[in-house]
Amino acid sequence: MTSPDNNAPSKTSPHDDALSTTRPDDDAPAATRPDDIAQSGAGPDDDPRSAGGLTGDPAPTAGSNGPLPDLDPVIHAQARLRVVVALSQLPGGDRITFPRLQEILRMTAGNLSVHLRKLEEAGYVEVTKTHRGRTPATLVHLTQRGRFAFEEYVAALRTLIDPGEDPS
């Protein structure tokens, strides 16, 4: 094998996605998030958020009220976000059956169960198993803590989208 040089083709991580960058060798970690770009050795011209990026405006470093917020990782996963959005549409305290939620979200029972378990562990949803006559029924609802977490998530998104805007 020849020694690596700057003209050799770069290898990509098996977990590459649209936000990934290539890496020059197997020992260097791949940058898989936008925040990793600056640490990956990519130059300022490679990161559109850097000063003079795509629009020529400086990169947002802080909102008017301080640093940009983090997004709740429990809610941020696409499937869990879809679950929370669907449940947030129910009036407070109302419940939906598991099969109806599954139908609305077009998710498999196993996939929905896994994501509901994560949300339940965080205290964001409550899953109640009961019976309607002799038929078992699983009911799901968003807890007050879940509603608050979702409201905070939406506010954080708004701050990230427009850091100069006051979310209140």
Short mmCIF file of C-alpha atoms in Angstrom, two decimals:
data_model
loop_
_atom_site.label_atom_id
_atom_site.label_comp_id
_atom_site.label_asym_id
_atom_site.label_seq_id
_atom_site.Cartn_x
_atom_site.Cartn_y
_atom_site.Cartn_z
CA MET A 1 0.00 0.00 0.00
CA THR A 2 1.33 3.46 -0.80
CA SER A 3 1.64 6.22 1.73
CA PRO A 4 -1.31 8.63 1.86
CA ASP A 5 -0.90 11.88 0.03
CA ASN A 6 -3.11 14.85 -0.60
CA ASN A 7 -4.01 13.66 -4.12
CA ALA A 8 -5.20 10.21 -3.03
CA PRO A 9 -8.96 9.63 -3.03
CA SER A 10 -10.48 9.98 0.40
CA LYS A 11 -12.43 7.25 2.15
CA THR A 12 -15.86 7.80 3.57
CA SER A 13 -17.42 6.55 6.76
CA PRO A 14 -20.03 3.79 6.43
CA HIS A 15 -22.35 6.12 8.36
CA ASP A 16 -22.04 9.03 5.94
CA ASP A 17 -25.10 11.15 5.37
CA ALA A 18 -25.77 14.55 3.86
CA LEU A 19 -23.95 16.27 6.72
CA SER A 20 -20.91 14.01 6.68
CA THR A 21 -17.53 14.92 5.36
CA THR A 22 -14.88 12.61 3.99
CA ARG A 23 -11.89 11.61 6.04
CA PRO A 24 -8.37 11.16 4.75
CA ASP A 25 -7.58 7.93 6.61
CA ASP A 26 -9.18 5.28 8.77
CA ASP A 27 -7.74 6.69 12.00
CA ALA A 28 -9.33 10.13 11.70
CA PRO A 29 -12.92 10.47 12.95
CA ALA A 30 -15.49 11.43 10.36
CA ALA A 31 -17.37 14.65 10.94
CA THR A 32 -21.02 13.69 10.93
CA ARG A 33 -22.61 16.83 12.39
CA PRO A 34 -22.29 20.45 11.30
CA ASP A 35 -20.57 21.27 14.61
CA ASP A 36 -17.83 18.76 13.79
CA ILE A 37 -16.92 20.50 10.54
CA ALA A 38 -14.78 23.11 12.26
CA GLN A 39 -12.94 20.38 14.19
CA SER A 40 -12.51 18.06 11.21
CA GLY A 41 -9.80 20.08 9.58
CA ALA A 42 -12.13 21.57 6.98
CA GLY A 43 -11.33 25.16 6.17
CA PRO A 44 -13.61 28.11 6.84
CA ASP A 45 -14.70 28.08 3.21
CA ASP A 46 -16.17 24.59 3.73
CA ASP A 47 -18.55 25.68 6.51
CA PRO A 48 -21.37 27.95 5.27
CA ARG A 49 -21.98 29.06 8.86
CA SER A 50 -18.54 30.64 9.12
CA ALA A 51 -18.00 34.35 8.63
CA GLY A 52 -18.72 35.28 5.06
CA GLY A 53 -20.61 32.00 4.48
CA LEU A 54 -23.19 31.61 1.73
CA THR A 55 -24.80 34.99 2.38
CA GLY A 56 -21.71 36.89 3.47
CA ASP A 57 -23.25 37.40 6.93
CA PRO A 58 -21.33 36.31 10.01
CA ALA A 59 -22.26 32.95 11.50
CA PRO A 60 -24.80 33.11 14.31
CA THR A 61 -22.99 32.58 17.58
CA ALA A 62 -25.61 33.69 20.06
CA GLY A 63 -29.18 34.84 20.20
CA SER A 64 -30.21 38.16 21.69
CA ASN A 65 -30.62 36.39 25.03
CA GLY A 66 -27.33 34.47 25.06
CA PRO A 67 -26.01 31.27 23.47
CA LEU A 68 -28.08 29.33 20.98
CA PRO A 69 -30.18 26.64 22.70
CA ASP A 70 -29.71 22.90 22.46
CA LEU A 71 -32.53 20.75 21.13
CA ASP A 72 -33.97 18.06 23.40
CA PRO A 73 -32.40 14.83 22.08
CA VAL A 74 -35.35 12.74 23.27
CA ILE A 75 -37.77 14.70 21.09
CA HIS A 76 -35.33 15.50 18.27
CA ALA A 77 -35.25 11.99 16.75
CA GLN A 78 -37.53 12.20 13.70
CA ALA A 79 -39.92 9.41 14.72
CA ARG A 80 -40.25 10.69 18.30
CA LEU A 81 -40.81 14.22 17.05
CA ARG A 82 -43.65 12.93 14.88
CA VAL A 83 -45.15 11.10 17.89
CA VAL A 84 -44.95 14.19 20.11
CA VAL A 85 -46.41 16.45 17.40
CA ALA A 86 -49.34 14.06 16.90
CA LEU A 87 -49.99 13.75 20.63
CA SER A 88 -49.70 17.50 21.16
CA GLN A 89 -52.72 17.96 18.90
CA LEU A 90 -54.91 16.19 21.46
CA PRO A 91 -56.52 18.37 24.12
CA GLY A 92 -54.74 18.03 27.49
CA GLY A 93 -55.60 14.76 29.21
CA ASP A 94 -57.13 13.16 26.10
CA ARG A 95 -55.79 9.77 25.07
CA ILE A 96 -55.44 8.00 21.75
CA THR A 97 -55.39 4.27 21.13
CA PHE A 98 -52.11 2.72 20.08
CA PRO A 99 -53.54 1.36 16.78
CA ARG A 100 -54.98 4.78 15.86
CA LEU A 101 -51.65 6.52 16.62
CA GLN A 102 -49.87 3.84 14.59
CA GLU A 103 -52.24 4.47 11.69
CA ILE A 104 -51.83 8.26 11.83
CA LEU A 105 -48.03 8.03 11.93
CA ARG A 106 -47.81 5.09 9.50
CA MET A 107 -45.29 3.35 11.73
CA THR A 108 -44.92 -0.34 12.50
CA ALA A 109 -46.10 -1.48 15.91
CA GLY A 110 -42.55 -2.39 16.93
CA ASN A 111 -41.07 0.93 15.84
CA LEU A 112 -43.80 2.94 17.54
CA SER A 113 -43.40 0.88 20.73
CA VAL A 114 -39.66 1.56 20.89
CA HIS A 115 -40.14 5.31 20.48
CA LEU A 116 -43.02 5.44 22.95
CA ARG A 117 -40.84 3.62 25.49
CA LYS A 118 -38.11 6.28 25.11
CA LEU A 119 -40.66 9.06 25.51
CA GLU A 120 -42.22 7.28 28.48
CA GLU A 121 -38.81 6.88 30.17
CA ALA A 122 -38.33 10.64 29.85
CA GLY A 123 -41.76 11.23 31.39
CA TYR A 124 -43.11 12.81 28.20
CA VAL A 125 -45.86 10.28 27.48
CA GLU A 126 -47.95 7.94 29.52
CA VAL A 127 -48.95 4.57 28.15
CA THR A 128 -51.90 2.89 29.86
CA LYS A 129 -52.91 -0.70 29.19
CA THR A 130 -56.55 -1.38 29.92
CA HIS A 131 -59.50 -3.37 28.61
CA ARG A 132 -62.58 -2.36 26.70
CA GLY A 133 -64.85 -5.19 27.60
CA ARG A 134 -62.70 -8.26 27.01
CA THR A 135 -60.50 -6.56 24.43
CA PRO A 136 -57.14 -5.21 25.60
CA ALA A 137 -56.53 -1.55 24.73
CA THR A 138 -53.38 0.55 24.94
CA LEU A 139 -53.97 4.27 25.39
CA VAL A 140 -51.32 6.96 24.95
CA HIS A 141 -51.23 10.61 25.96
CA LEU A 142 -48.74 13.44 26.27
CA THR A 143 -48.03 14.34 29.89
CA GLN A 144 -47.78 17.91 31.17
CA ARG A 145 -44.02 17.44 31.29
CA GLY A 146 -44.13 16.27 27.65
CA ARG A 147 -46.18 19.29 26.61
CA PHE A 148 -43.76 21.63 28.35
CA ALA A 149 -40.75 19.85 26.78
CA PHE A 150 -42.37 20.14 23.34
CA GLU A 151 -43.10 23.85 23.84
CA GLU A 152 -39.45 24.36 24.87
CA TYR A 153 -38.31 22.37 21.82
CA VAL A 154 -40.39 24.54 19.48
CA ALA A 155 -39.08 27.71 21.15
CA ALA A 156 -35.49 26.43 20.76
CA LEU A 157 -36.13 25.74 17.07
CA ARG A 158 -37.49 29.23 16.58
CA THR A 159 -34.41 30.67 18.29
CA LEU A 160 -32.13 28.60 16.07
CA ILE A 161 -34.00 29.69 12.94
CA ASP A 162 -33.98 33.38 13.87
CA PRO A 163 -31.54 34.01 16.74
CA GLY A 164 -32.34 37.74 16.84
CA GLU A 165 -36.06 37.17 17.37
CA ASP A 166 -37.46 37.06 20.90
CA PRO A 167 -39.31 33.69 21.28
CA SER A 168 -41.97 35.14 23.64
#
